[in-house]
């Protein structure tokens, strides 16, 4: 009998790669999306995938979905993204990123406590970190409504784990990229602009702080780590990251070099989008997941970016 996984945020980058990975490992996937009629699914004819509407504000309907499908695992990936608009709508951030997690936990606690739950958390829970690299015990002090909503969800994951004996855990995700990364993220902004410059469509790229340091990894590898978390003997929270630091300037260098261009001739620092460099860099310490789940990334950030550039070139 196939294992059944319910994935919220099914249409996003992580949902796509996680679905592909689980299907290849013999799962049936229930893909839950908001505004189902707005999406065209490339794998909609796959007999191992059912796509459903995700009523994240409705406890009764969430109960019905979990009761009807009775999944072995739930991967809650649905969230407002952590791009530049992290405070654009704090109420909706709280509804989708926080309260919908409580609704899932509550439904599982009443319907079937054997269902395992993974919550996709974020490095934004650390806000302005007081140390680097960050580990699972680093002080959490979010600086925007997105980070605050993610931290609330993490706290409730632990509350239900401890008090209701649920197999619930949070994956604290650092930046992770792929050709399916959305356009508002800095990697895609740089790549799409660089390709347009190469084609003579635009002449310059305006970007924020070139010295900003982040930890970037591969979405394809991060979803494997998420799956491993639900196969562990006991539920725990883990940082999922590359453990390596790169600047926005590094991204420009790699992308433009792959296109046989010198980024210094085209990239302009844009004060409108300028973010100060944090006193401590947002870099993930992956010692725990390496030791306990034997997971570590193998794809270099340069290769991730080159794949993304080639995909953009192939789009024509």
Short mmCIF file of C-alpha atoms in Angstrom, two decimals, residues 76-217:
data_model
loop_
_atom_site.label_atom_id
_atom_site.label_comp_id
_atom_site.label_asym_id
_atom_site.label_seq_id
_atom_site.Cartn_x
_atom_site.Cartn_y
_atom_site.Cartn_z
CA UNK A 76 2.94 22.30 5.44
CA UNK A 77 4.78 24.43 2.88
CA UNK A 78 2.03 27.00 2.29
CA UNK A 79 3.05 30.50 3.37
CA UNK A 80 3.40 34.05 2.22
CA UNK A 81 6.94 34.23 0.94
CA UNK A 82 9.94 35.89 2.55
CA UNK A 83 10.80 38.21 -0.33
CA UNK A 84 10.83 41.99 -0.01
CA UNK A 85 7.19 42.22 1.17
CA UNK A 86 7.54 40.44 4.51
CA UNK A 87 5.36 43.02 6.29
CA UNK A 88 2.95 43.81 3.47
CA UNK A 89 -0.06 42.22 5.24
CA UNK A 90 0.55 41.16 8.84
CA UNK A 91 -3.01 39.85 9.30
CA UNK A 92 -2.76 37.50 6.32
CA UNK A 93 0.75 36.51 7.41
CA UNK A 94 -0.75 35.48 10.75
CA UNK A 95 -3.64 33.59 9.14
CA UNK A 96 -1.66 31.54 6.63
CA UNK A 97 1.77 31.27 8.26
CA UNK A 98 0.60 30.81 11.84
CA UNK A 99 -3.06 30.04 12.48
CA UNK A 100 -3.40 27.52 9.66
CA UNK A 101 -0.60 25.52 11.30
CA UNK A 102 -2.57 25.40 14.55
CA UNK A 103 -5.63 24.23 12.63
CA UNK A 104 -3.63 21.36 11.10
CA UNK A 105 -2.17 20.38 14.48
CA UNK A 106 -5.58 20.53 16.14
CA UNK A 107 -7.20 18.41 13.44
CA UNK A 108 -4.47 15.75 13.64
CA UNK A 109 -4.64 15.67 17.44
CA UNK A 110 -8.36 14.84 17.25
CA UNK A 111 -8.51 12.67 14.11
CA UNK A 112 -5.33 10.58 13.95
CA UNK A 113 -2.29 11.20 16.17
CA UNK A 114 -0.18 8.87 14.03
CA UNK A 115 -0.03 11.41 11.21
CA UNK A 116 3.42 13.03 11.03
CA UNK A 117 3.64 16.78 10.43
CA UNK A 118 6.48 18.88 9.00
CA UNK A 119 6.25 22.65 9.25
CA UNK A 120 8.37 24.70 6.82
CA UNK A 121 9.92 27.36 9.04
CA UNK A 122 12.40 30.07 8.06
CA UNK A 123 15.73 31.62 8.96
CA UNK A 124 13.69 34.82 9.48
CA UNK A 125 12.77 33.55 12.96
CA UNK A 126 16.29 34.63 14.01
CA UNK A 127 15.75 38.18 12.73
CA UNK A 128 18.92 40.15 13.49
CA UNK A 129 20.95 37.20 14.84
CA UNK A 130 23.21 37.60 17.86
CA UNK A 131 25.68 34.98 16.61
CA UNK A 132 26.76 33.25 13.41
CA UNK A 133 26.33 30.59 12.25
CA UNK A 134 22.91 30.00 13.78
CA UNK A 135 21.92 26.64 15.25
CA UNK A 136 18.66 25.26 16.62
CA UNK A 137 19.30 26.93 20.01
CA UNK A 138 20.18 30.41 18.71
CA UNK A 139 18.09 33.25 20.18
CA UNK A 140 14.99 33.85 18.06
CA UNK A 141 14.03 37.51 17.67
CA UNK A 142 12.12 38.10 14.41
CA UNK A 143 12.18 41.59 12.93
CA UNK A 144 9.06 41.46 10.73
CA UNK A 145 5.58 39.94 10.70
CA UNK A 146 6.69 37.09 8.45
CA UNK A 147 9.35 35.95 10.92
CA UNK A 148 7.01 36.46 13.87
CA UNK A 149 4.29 34.35 12.25
CA UNK A 150 6.78 31.59 11.48
CA UNK A 151 8.06 31.60 15.06
CA UNK A 152 4.53 31.33 16.42
CA UNK A 153 3.98 28.28 14.22
CA UNK A 154 7.26 26.75 15.43
CA UNK A 155 6.23 27.27 19.03
CA UNK A 156 2.89 25.58 18.44
CA UNK A 157 4.64 22.67 16.70
CA UNK A 158 6.62 22.16 19.92
CA UNK A 159 3.57 22.63 22.15
CA UNK A 160 1.60 19.92 20.33
CA UNK A 161 4.68 17.69 20.20
CA UNK A 162 5.15 17.91 23.96
CA UNK A 163 1.58 18.13 25.24
CA UNK A 164 -0.33 16.09 22.64
CA UNK A 165 2.42 13.59 21.75
CA UNK A 166 2.29 14.43 18.04
CA UNK A 167 5.10 13.71 15.61
CA UNK A 168 5.42 17.38 14.67
CA UNK A 169 8.63 19.17 13.71
CA UNK A 170 9.91 22.36 12.12
CA UNK A 171 12.41 22.57 9.28
CA UNK A 172 14.23 25.90 9.69
CA UNK A 173 14.94 26.64 6.04
CA UNK A 174 17.60 29.00 4.76
CA UNK A 175 17.57 30.42 1.22
CA UNK A 176 17.20 27.63 -1.32
CA UNK A 177 17.08 28.09 -5.04
CA UNK A 178 16.12 26.33 -8.27
CA UNK A 179 14.85 27.22 -11.76
CA UNK A 180 11.37 27.34 -10.16
CA UNK A 181 12.31 30.14 -7.78
CA UNK A 182 9.85 33.04 -8.01
CA UNK A 183 10.85 36.27 -9.76
CA UNK A 184 10.79 38.51 -6.66
CA UNK A 185 13.76 36.77 -5.05
CA UNK A 186 17.20 38.32 -5.55
CA UNK A 187 18.72 35.34 -7.39
CA UNK A 188 16.03 35.40 -10.06
CA UNK A 189 16.05 39.18 -10.28
CA UNK A 190 19.77 39.06 -11.06
CA UNK A 191 19.48 36.13 -13.48
CA UNK A 192 16.51 37.48 -15.43
CA UNK A 193 18.11 40.93 -15.72
CA UNK A 194 21.50 39.51 -16.74
CA UNK A 195 19.90 37.47 -19.53
CA UNK A 196 18.03 40.58 -20.74
CA UNK A 197 21.32 42.50 -20.73
CA UNK A 198 22.97 39.71 -22.71
CA UNK A 199 20.17 39.93 -25.27
CA UNK A 200 20.36 43.72 -25.48
CA UNK A 201 16.88 44.25 -24.00
CA UNK A 202 18.08 46.32 -21.04
CA UNK A 203 21.40 48.02 -20.27
CA UNK A 204 21.72 48.02 -16.47
CA UNK A 205 20.67 46.11 -13.36
CA UNK A 206 19.82 48.08 -10.21
CA UNK A 207 20.28 45.97 -7.09
CA UNK A 208 20.48 46.57 -3.34
CA UNK A 209 23.43 45.87 -1.07
CA UNK A 210 26.04 43.89 -2.99
CA UNK A 211 27.79 43.05 0.26
CA UNK A 212 24.74 41.38 1.84
CA UNK A 213 25.72 37.88 3.03
CA UNK A 214 23.38 34.88 2.95
CA UNK A 215 23.36 31.09 3.02
CA UNK A 216 22.04 29.69 -0.29
CA UNK A 217 21.32 26.04 -1.04
#
